PDB file of N, CA and C in Angstrom:
ATOM      1  N   MET A  88       0.839  -1.168   0.000  1.00 44.00           N
ATOM      2  CA  MET A  88       0.000   0.000   0.000  1.00 44.00           C
ATOM      3  C   MET A  88       0.888   1.236   0.000  1.00 44.00           C
ATOM      4  N   SER A  89       0.678   2.128  -0.895  1.00 48.00           N
ATOM      5  CA  SER A  89       1.477   3.347  -0.955  1.00 48.00           C
ATOM      6  C   SER A  89       0.803   4.468  -0.189  1.00 48.00           C
ATOM      7  N   PHE A  90       1.607   5.259   0.487  1.00 47.00           N
ATOM      8  CA  PHE A  90       1.095   6.372   1.276  1.00 47.00           C
ATOM      9  C   PHE A  90       1.672   7.645   0.676  1.00 47.00           C
ATOM     10  N   CYS A  91       0.821   8.598   0.362  1.00 48.00           N
ATOM     11  CA  CYS A  91       1.311   9.817  -0.267  1.00 48.00           C
ATOM     12  C   CYS A  91       0.458  11.003   0.165  1.00 48.00           C
ATOM     13  N   SER A  92       0.722  12.135  -0.418  1.00 47.00           N
ATOM     14  CA  SER A  92       0.011  13.364  -0.087  1.00 47.00           C
ATOM     15  C   SER A  92      -1.477  13.247  -0.385  1.00 47.00           C
ATOM     16  N   PHE A  93      -2.278  14.048   0.319  1.00 44.00           N
ATOM     17  CA  PHE A  93      -3.730  14.052   0.134  1.00 44.00           C
ATOM     18  C   PHE A  93      -4.108  14.919  -1.061  1.00 44.00           C
ATOM     19  N   PHE A  94      -4.839  14.335  -1.988  1.00 50.00           N
ATOM     20  CA  PHE A  94      -5.333  15.075  -3.140  1.00 50.00           C
ATOM     21  C   PHE A  94      -6.847  14.941  -3.253  1.00 50.00           C
ATOM     22  N   GLY A  95      -7.493  14.572  -2.163  1.00 52.00           N
ATOM     23  CA  GLY A  95      -8.931  14.354  -2.178  1.00 52.00           C
ATOM     24  C   GLY A  95      -9.237  12.896  -2.467  1.00 52.00           C
ATOM     25  N   GLY A  96     -10.266  12.368  -1.845  1.00 55.00           N
ATOM     26  CA  GLY A  96     -10.643  10.985  -2.077  1.00 55.00           C
ATOM     27  C   GLY A  96      -9.591   9.998  -1.593  1.00 55.00           C
ATOM     28  N   GLU A  97      -8.969  10.261  -0.467  1.00 55.00           N
ATOM     29  CA  GLU A  97      -7.918   9.387   0.077  1.00 55.00           C
ATOM     30  C   GLU A  97      -8.449   7.962   0.209  1.00 55.00           C
ATOM     31  N   VAL A  98      -7.809   7.008  -0.476  1.00 58.00           N
ATOM     32  CA  VAL A  98      -8.308   5.632  -0.514  1.00 58.00           C
ATOM     33  C   VAL A  98      -7.931   4.817   0.708  1.00 58.00           C
ATOM     34  N   PHE A  99      -6.921   5.193   1.465  1.00 59.00           N
ATOM     35  CA  PHE A  99      -6.482   4.389   2.594  1.00 59.00           C
ATOM     36  C   PHE A  99      -6.995   4.865   3.949  1.00 59.00           C
ATOM     37  N   LYS A 100      -7.773   5.942   3.993  1.00 58.00           N
ATOM     38  CA  LYS A 100      -8.287   6.431   5.271  1.00 58.00           C
ATOM     39  C   LYS A 100      -9.120   5.362   5.970  1.00 58.00           C
ATOM     40  N   ASP A 101     -10.019   4.728   5.266  1.00 61.00           N
ATOM     41  CA  ASP A 101     -10.905   3.728   5.851  1.00 61.00           C
ATOM     42  C   ASP A 101     -10.492   2.302   5.492  1.00 61.00           C
ATOM     43  N   HIS A 102      -9.268   2.124   5.091  1.00 67.00           N
ATOM     44  CA  HIS A 102      -8.727   0.819   4.716  1.00 67.00           C
ATOM     45  C   HIS A 102      -8.037   0.215   5.940  1.00 67.00           C
ATOM     46  N   PHE A 103      -8.525  -0.925   6.423  1.00 65.00           N
ATOM     47  CA  PHE A 103      -7.952  -1.537   7.624  1.00 65.00           C
ATOM     48  C   PHE A 103      -7.517  -2.982   7.400  1.00 65.00           C
ATOM     49  N   GLN A 104      -7.212  -3.339   6.152  1.00 77.00           N
ATOM     50  CA  GLN A 104      -6.692  -4.671   5.874  1.00 77.00           C
ATOM     51  C   GLN A 104      -5.272  -4.782   6.418  1.00 77.00           C
ATOM     52  N   PRO A 105      -4.842  -5.963   6.878  1.00 82.00           N
ATOM     53  CA  PRO A 105      -3.465  -6.134   7.359  1.00 82.00           C
ATOM     54  C   PRO A 105      -2.456  -5.849   6.244  1.00 82.00           C
ATOM     55  N   GLY A 106      -1.372  -5.185   6.609  1.00 86.00           N
ATOM     56  CA  GLY A 106      -0.342  -4.898   5.616  1.00 86.00           C
ATOM     57  C   GLY A 106       0.622  -3.828   6.074  1.00 86.00           C
ATOM     58  N   ILE A 107       1.496  -3.444   5.154  1.00 91.00           N
ATOM     59  CA  ILE A 107       2.514  -2.432   5.396  1.00 91.00           C
ATOM     60  C   ILE A 107       2.261  -1.266   4.450  1.00 91.00           C
ATOM     61  N   TYR A 108       2.289  -0.045   4.984  1.00 88.00           N
ATOM     62  CA  TYR A 108       2.160   1.166   4.181  1.00 88.00           C
ATOM     63  C   TYR A 108       3.563   1.625   3.818  1.00 88.00           C
ATOM     64  N   THR A 109       3.787   1.895   2.551  1.00 91.00           N
ATOM     65  CA  THR A 109       5.107   2.259   2.049  1.00 91.00           C
ATOM     66  C   THR A 109       5.090   3.625   1.383  1.00 91.00           C
ATOM     67  N   CYS A 110       6.276   4.191   1.197  1.00 92.00           N
ATOM     68  CA  CYS A 110       6.416   5.460   0.491  1.00 92.00           C
ATOM     69  C   CYS A 110       6.009   5.277  -0.970  1.00 92.00           C
ATOM     70  N   ALA A 111       5.180   6.172  -1.471  1.00 89.00           N
ATOM     71  CA  ALA A 111       4.724   6.096  -2.859  1.00 89.00           C
ATOM     72  C   ALA A 111       5.859   6.350  -3.843  1.00 89.00           C
ATOM     73  N   LYS A 112       6.904   7.037  -3.403  1.00 92.00           N
ATOM     74  CA  LYS A 112       8.010   7.383  -4.297  1.00 92.00           C
ATOM     75  C   LYS A 112       9.074   6.284  -4.374  1.00 92.00           C
ATOM     76  N   CYS A 113       9.462   5.700  -3.212  1.00 94.00           N
ATOM     77  CA  CYS A 113      10.588   4.754  -3.232  1.00 94.00           C
ATOM     78  C   CYS A 113      10.267   3.371  -2.665  1.00 94.00           C
ATOM     79  N   GLY A 114       9.102   3.192  -2.065  1.00 93.00           N
ATOM     80  CA  GLY A 114       8.721   1.891  -1.528  1.00 93.00           C
ATOM     81  C   GLY A 114       9.242   1.589  -0.126  1.00 93.00           C
ATOM     82  N   HIS A 115       9.888   2.556   0.526  1.00 95.00           N
ATOM     83  CA  HIS A 115      10.415   2.376   1.880  1.00 95.00           C
ATOM     84  C   HIS A 115       9.262   2.110   2.849  1.00 95.00           C
ATOM     85  N   GLU A 116       9.413   1.130   3.755  1.00 94.00           N
ATOM     86  CA  GLU A 116       8.367   0.799   4.712  1.00 94.00           C
ATOM     87  C   GLU A 116       8.182   1.923   5.724  1.00 94.00           C
ATOM     88  N   LEU A 117       6.943   2.367   5.905  1.00 94.00           N
ATOM     89  CA  LEU A 117       6.628   3.495   6.787  1.00 94.00           C
ATOM     90  C   LEU A 117       5.836   3.083   8.021  1.00 94.00           C
ATOM     91  N   PHE A 118       4.668   2.463   7.795  1.00 91.00           N
ATOM     92  CA  PHE A 118       3.757   2.151   8.884  1.00 91.00           C
ATOM     93  C   PHE A 118       3.167   0.757   8.713  1.00 91.00           C
ATOM     94  N   SER A 119       2.859   0.119   9.830  1.00 91.00           N
ATOM     95  CA  SER A 119       2.155  -1.155   9.816  1.00 91.00           C
ATOM     96  C   SER A 119       0.670  -0.884  10.040  1.00 91.00           C
ATOM     97  N   SER A 120      -0.167  -1.727   9.471  1.00 89.00           N
ATOM     98  CA  SER A 120      -1.607  -1.594   9.705  1.00 89.00           C
ATOM     99  C   SER A 120      -1.950  -1.800  11.182  1.00 89.00           C
ATOM    100  N   ARG A 121      -1.084  -2.452  11.943  1.00 91.00           N
ATOM    101  CA  ARG A 121      -1.330  -2.640  13.381  1.00 91.00           C
ATOM    102  C   ARG A 121      -1.284  -1.315  14.142  1.00 91.00           C
ATOM    103  N   ALA A 122      -0.585  -0.306  13.588  1.00 91.00           N
ATOM    104  CA  ALA A 122      -0.480   1.007  14.237  1.00 91.00           C
ATOM    105  C   ALA A 122      -1.526   1.996  13.718  1.00 91.00           C
ATOM    106  N   LYS A 123      -2.407   1.545  12.836  1.00 89.00           N
ATOM    107  CA  LYS A 123      -3.412   2.416  12.223  1.00 89.00           C
ATOM    108  C   LYS A 123      -4.664   2.448  13.088  1.00 89.00           C
ATOM    109  N   TYR A 124      -5.311   3.598  13.145  1.00 85.00           N
ATOM    110  CA  TYR A 124      -6.554   3.722  13.904  1.00 85.00           C
ATOM    111  C   TYR A 124      -7.477   4.735  13.239  1.00 85.00           C
ATOM    112  N   GLU A 125      -8.748   4.657  13.591  1.00 82.00           N
ATOM    113  CA  GLU A 125      -9.739   5.581  13.031  1.00 82.00           C
ATOM    114  C   GLU A 125      -9.550   6.962  13.646  1.00 82.00           C
ATOM    115  N   HIS A 126      -9.623   7.983  12.783  1.00 80.00           N
ATOM    116  CA  HIS A 126      -9.450   9.367  13.222  1.00 80.00           C
ATOM    117  C   HIS A 126     -10.307  10.253  12.335  1.00 80.00           C
ATOM    118  N   SER A 127     -10.684  11.422  12.831  1.00 80.00           N
ATOM    119  CA  SER A 127     -11.577  12.318  12.090  1.00 80.00           C
ATOM    120  C   SER A 127     -10.891  13.098  10.972  1.00 80.00           C
ATOM    121  N   SER A 128      -9.555  13.074  10.888  1.00 77.00           N
ATOM    122  CA  SER A 128      -8.863  13.781   9.811  1.00 77.00           C
ATOM    123  C   SER A 128      -9.136  13.069   8.481  1.00 77.00           C
ATOM    124  N   PRO A 129      -8.909  13.740   7.351  1.00 73.00           N
ATOM    125  CA  PRO A 129      -9.155  13.105   6.054  1.00 73.00           C
ATOM    126  C   PRO A 129      -8.043  12.138   5.630  1.00 73.00           C
ATOM    127  N   TRP A 130      -7.032  11.944   6.457  1.00 78.00           N
ATOM    128  CA  TRP A 130      -5.900  11.078   6.138  1.00 78.00           C
ATOM    129  C   TRP A 130      -5.882   9.853   7.034  1.00 78.00           C
ATOM    130  N   PRO A 131      -5.176   8.805   6.611  1.00 82.00           N
ATOM    131  CA  PRO A 131      -4.964   7.678   7.519  1.00 82.00           C
ATOM    132  C   PRO A 131      -4.202   8.161   8.751  1.00 82.00           C
ATOM    133  N   ALA A 132      -4.443   7.555   9.912  1.00 88.00           N
ATOM    134  CA  ALA A 132      -3.778   7.947  11.152  1.00 88.00           C
ATOM    135  C   ALA A 132      -3.044   6.744  11.751  1.00 88.00           C
ATOM    136  N   PHE A 133      -1.816   6.974  12.200  1.00 90.00           N
ATOM    137  CA  PHE A 133      -0.976   5.923  12.774  1.00 90.00           C
ATOM    138  C   PHE A 133      -0.374   6.416  14.082  1.00 90.00           C
ATOM    139  N   THR A 134      -0.105   5.480  14.999  1.00 93.00           N
ATOM    140  CA  THR A 134       0.494   5.842  16.282  1.00 93.00           C
ATOM    141  C   THR A 134       2.009   5.769  16.263  1.00 93.00           C
ATOM    142  N   GLU A 135       2.583   4.981  15.346  1.00 93.00           N
ATOM    143  CA  GLU A 135       4.034   4.824  15.305  1.00 93.00           C
ATOM    144  C   GLU A 135       4.482   4.355  13.930  1.00 93.00           C
ATOM    145  N   THR A 136       5.762   4.546  13.654  1.00 95.00           N
ATOM    146  CA  THR A 136       6.353   4.067  12.401  1.00 95.00           C
ATOM    147  C   THR A 136       6.725   2.594  12.553  1.00 95.00           C
ATOM    148  N   ILE A 137       6.964   1.947  11.434  1.00 94.00           N
ATOM    149  CA  ILE A 137       7.302   0.528  11.475  1.00 94.00           C
ATOM    150  C   ILE A 137       8.768   0.298  11.869  1.00 94.00           C
ATOM    151  N   HIS A 138       9.654   1.209  11.476  1.00 95.00           N
ATOM    152  CA  HIS A 138      11.076   1.136  11.819  1.00 95.00           C
ATOM    153  C   HIS A 138      11.517   2.491  12.377  1.00 95.00           C
ATOM    154  N   GLU A 139      12.597   2.496  13.117  1.00 93.00           N
ATOM    155  CA  GLU A 139      13.128   3.758  13.648  1.00 93.00           C
ATOM    156  C   GLU A 139      13.490   4.732  12.537  1.00 93.00           C
ATOM    157  N   ASP A 140      13.985   4.193  11.408  1.00 95.00           N
ATOM    158  CA  ASP A 140      14.415   5.045  10.296  1.00 95.00           C
ATOM    159  C   ASP A 140      13.357   5.180   9.201  1.00 95.00           C
ATOM    160  N   SER A 141      12.114   4.802   9.495  1.00 96.00           N
ATOM    161  CA  SER A 141      11.058   4.896   8.479  1.00 96.00           C
ATOM    162  C   SER A 141      10.832   6.331   8.016  1.00 96.00           C
ATOM    163  N   VAL A 142      10.902   7.266   8.953  1.00 97.00           N
ATOM    164  CA  VAL A 142      10.662   8.671   8.609  1.00 97.00           C
ATOM    165  C   VAL A 142      11.749   9.568   9.190  1.00 97.00           C
ATOM    166  N   ALA A 143      11.897  10.723   8.590  1.00 97.00           N
ATOM    167  CA  ALA A 143      12.744  11.795   9.119  1.00 97.00           C
ATOM    168  C   ALA A 143      11.791  12.871   9.629  1.00 97.00           C
ATOM    169  N   LYS A 144      12.167  13.535  10.710  1.00 96.00           N
ATOM    170  CA  LYS A 144      11.296  14.544  11.317  1.00 96.00           C
ATOM    171  C   LYS A 144      12.061  15.833  11.550  1.00 96.00           C
ATOM    172  N   ARG A 145      11.355  16.946  11.425  1.00 95.00           N
ATOM    173  CA  ARG A 145      11.924  18.245  11.804  1.00 95.00           C
ATOM    174  C   ARG A 145      10.802  19.071  12.415  1.00 95.00           C
ATOM    175  N   LYS A 146      11.153  19.845  13.429  1.00 94.00           N
ATOM    176  CA  LYS A 146      10.145  20.650  14.116  1.00 94.00           C
ATOM    177  C   LYS A 146       9.606  21.715  13.173  1.00 94.00           C
ATOM    178  N   GLU A 147       8.283  21.791  13.104  1.00 91.00           N
ATOM    179  CA  GLU A 147       7.651  22.802  12.256  1.00 91.00           C
ATOM    180  C   GLU A 147       7.022  23.894  13.121  1.00 91.00           C
ATOM    181  N   ARG A 148       6.348  23.474  14.183  1.00 92.00           N
ATOM    182  CA  ARG A 148       5.722  24.406  15.130  1.00 92.00           C
ATOM    183  C   ARG A 148       5.507  23.634  16.430  1.00 92.00           C
ATOM    184  N   PRO A 149       5.190  24.307  17.508  1.00 93.00           N
ATOM    185  CA  PRO A 149       4.961  23.592  18.768  1.00 93.00           C
ATOM    186  C   PRO A 149       3.878  22.520  18.602  1.00 93.00           C
ATOM    187  N   GLY A 150       4.202  21.310  18.972  1.00 93.00           N
ATOM    188  CA  GLY A 150       3.242  20.216  18.894  1.00 93.00           C
ATOM    189  C   GLY A 150       3.161  19.518  17.561  1.00 93.00           C
ATOM    190  N   ALA A 151       3.939  19.961  16.567  1.00 94.00           N
ATOM    191  CA  ALA A 151       3.876  19.338  15.244  1.00 94.00           C
ATOM    192  C   ALA A 151       5.262  19.252  14.615  1.00 94.00           C
ATOM    193  N   LEU A 152       5.560  18.072  14.092  1.00 95.00           N
ATOM    194  CA  LEU A 152       6.806  17.850  13.377  1.00 95.00           C
ATOM    195  C   LEU A 152       6.487  17.573  11.911  1.00 95.00           C
ATOM    196  N   LYS A 153       7.276  18.101  11.012  1.00 96.00           N
ATOM    197  CA  LYS A 153       7.141  17.812   9.591  1.00 96.00           C
ATOM    198  C   LYS A 153       7.789  16.449   9.362  1.00 96.00           C
ATOM    199  N   VAL A 154       7.124  15.557   8.653  1.00 96.00           N
ATOM    200  CA  VAL A 154       7.586  14.191   8.462  1.00 96.00           C
ATOM    201  C   VAL A 154       7.813  13.920   6.980  1.00 96.00           C
ATOM    202  N   SER A 155       8.938  13.271   6.680  1.00 96.00           N
ATOM    203  CA  SER A 155       9.239  12.855   5.312  1.00 96.00           C
ATOM    204  C   SER A 155       9.776  11.432   5.328  1.00 96.00           C
ATOM    205  N   CYS A 156       9.792  10.793   4.180  1.00 96.00           N
ATOM    206  CA  CYS A 156      10.309   9.433   4.066  1.00 96.00           C
ATOM    207  C   CYS A 156      11.755   9.406   4.548  1.00 96.00           C
ATOM    208  N   GLY A 157      12.103   8.438   5.364  1.00 97.00           N
ATOM    209  CA  GLY A 157      13.451   8.321   5.888  1.00 97.00           C
ATOM    210  C   GLY A 157      14.476   7.906   4.860  1.00 97.00           C
ATOM    211  N   LYS A 158      14.037   7.452   3.702  1.00 97.00           N
ATOM    212  CA  LYS A 158      14.964   7.018   2.655  1.00 97.00           C
ATOM    213  C   LYS A 158      15.130   8.067   1.553  1.00 97.00           C
ATOM    214  N   CYS A 159      14.022   8.553   1.000  1.00 96.00           N
ATOM    215  CA  CYS A 159      14.119   9.445  -0.169  1.00 96.00           C
ATOM    216  C   CYS A 159      13.730  10.894   0.121  1.00 96.00           C
ATOM    217  N   GLY A 160      13.152  11.172   1.299  1.00 96.00           N
ATOM    218  CA  GLY A 160      12.777  12.540   1.638  1.00 96.00           C
ATOM    219  C   GLY A 160      11.413  12.978   1.143  1.00 96.00           C
ATOM    220  N   ASN A 161      10.648  12.079   0.543  1.00 94.00           N
ATOM    221  CA  ASN A 161       9.304  12.411   0.060  1.00 94.00           C
ATOM    222  C   ASN A 161       8.448  12.924   1.226  1.00 94.00           C
ATOM    223  N   GLY A 162       7.788  14.054   1.058  1.00 94.00           N
ATOM    224  CA  GLY A 162       6.951  14.639   2.104  1.00 94.00           C
ATOM    225  C   GLY A 162       5.752  13.762   2.421  1.00 94.00           C
ATOM    226  N   LEU A 163       5.533  13.510   3.721  1.00 91.00           N
ATOM    227  CA  LEU A 163       4.441  12.633   4.146  1.00 91.00           C
ATOM    228  C   LEU A 163       3.395  13.336   4.992  1.00 91.00           C
ATOM    229  N   GLY A 164       3.706  14.504   5.505  1.00 90.00           N
ATOM    230  CA  GLY A 164       2.748  15.206   6.353  1.00 90.00           C
ATOM    231  C   GLY A 164       3.354  15.580   7.681  1.00 90.00           C
ATOM    232  N   HIS A 165       2.670  15.232   8.769  1.00 93.00           N
ATOM    233  CA  HIS A 165       3.086  15.670  10.099  1.00 93.00           C
ATOM    234  C   HIS A 165       2.970  14.566  11.138  1.00 93.00           C
ATOM    235  N   GLU A 166       3.700  14.754  12.211  1.00 94.00           N
ATOM    236  CA  GLU A 166       3.492  14.004  13.435  1.00 94.00           C
ATOM    237  C   GLU A 166       2.950  15.015  14.434  1.00 94.00           C
ATOM    238  N   PHE A 167       1.746  14.756  14.955  1.00 92.00           N
ATOM    239  CA  PHE A 167       1.139  15.637  15.932  1.00 92.00           C
ATOM    240  C   PHE A 167       1.369  15.029  17.308  1.00 92.00           C
ATOM    241  N   LEU A 168       2.173  15.705  18.092  1.00 94.00           N
ATOM    242  CA  LEU A 168       2.567  15.199  19.398  1.00 94.00           C
ATOM    243  C   LEU A 168       1.393  15.210  20.373  1.00 94.00           C
ATOM    244  N   ASN A 169       1.267  14.152  21.131  1.00 91.00           N
ATOM    245  CA  ASN A 169       0.195  14.006  22.130  1.00 91.00           C
ATOM    246  C   ASN A 169      -1.205  14.127  21.544  1.00 91.00           C
ATOM    247  N   ASP A 170      -1.387  13.659  20.320  1.00 88.00           N
ATOM    248  CA  ASP A 170      -2.697  13.710  19.674  1.00 88.00           C
ATOM    249  C   ASP A 170      -3.145  12.316  19.213  1.00 88.00           C
ATOM    250  N   GLY A 171      -2.550  11.279  19.792  1.00 86.00           N
ATOM    251  CA  GLY A 171      -2.906   9.914  19.437  1.00 86.00           C
ATOM    252  C   GLY A 171      -4.125   9.431  20.189  1.00 86.00           C
ATOM    253  N   PRO A 172      -4.492   8.168  19.993  1.00 89.00           N
ATOM    254  CA  PRO A 172      -5.689   7.636  20.644  1.00 89.00           C
ATOM    255  C   PRO A 172      -5.530   7.442  22.158  1.00 89.00           C
ATOM    256  N   LYS A 173      -4.286   7.334  22.623  1.00 90.00           N
ATOM    257  CA  LYS A 173      -4.020   7.198  24.060  1.00 90.00           C
ATOM    258  C   LYS A 173      -3.186   8.376  24.534  1.00 90.00           C
ATOM    259  N   ARG A 174      -3.306   8.704  25.783  1.00 90.00           N
ATOM    260  CA  ARG A 174      -2.552   9.809  26.374  1.00 90.00           C
ATOM    261  C   ARG A 174      -1.049   9.623  26.133  1.00 90.00           C
ATOM    262  N   GLY A 175      -0.402  10.672  25.636  1.00 90.00           N
ATOM    263  CA  GLY A 175       1.033  10.648  25.394  1.00 90.00           C
ATOM    264  C   GLY A 175       1.441  10.107  24.040  1.00 90.00           C
ATOM    265  N   GLN A 176       0.519   9.558  23.253  1.00 91.00           N
ATOM    266  CA  GLN A 176       0.853   9.038  21.928  1.00 91.00           C
ATOM    267  C   GLN A 176       0.787  10.140  20.887  1.00 91.00           C
ATOM    268  N   SER A 177       1.583   9.970  19.846  1.00 92.00           N
ATOM    269  CA  SER A 177       1.536  10.879  18.705  1.00 92.00           C
ATOM    270  C   SER A 177       0.595  10.347  17.643  1.00 92.00           C
ATOM    271  N   ARG A 178       0.240  11.226  16.725  1.00 90.00           N
ATOM    272  CA  ARG A 178      -0.548  10.833  15.552  1.00 90.00           C
ATOM    273  C   ARG A 178       0.233  11.215  14.309  1.00 90.00           C
ATOM    274  N   PHE A 179       0.475  10.246  13.454  1.00 89.00           N
ATOM    275  CA  PHE A 179       1.116  10.504  12.150  1.00 89.00           C
ATOM    276  C   PHE A 179       0.031  10.580  11.106  1.00 89.00           C
TER     277      PHE A 179
END
């Protein structure tokens, strides 16, 4: 499953089949379906990456990090700190 920028009609938001979400540009493993959860945003939501090096992060503003593919740098969106389904978890 490829994960990329939102252009409307996001096909993986309500997709909960077992699998691995990968970068649409290079195929690098990003997220496991086990870390996916339902969220009100128009994008798929995950609590954690599949590997430590799955994504690169840089601070964008308080409470939000800009996230890109850890291999090729493709923009993936944000990590919202303390906005996950459980207290203290992040939302990707």
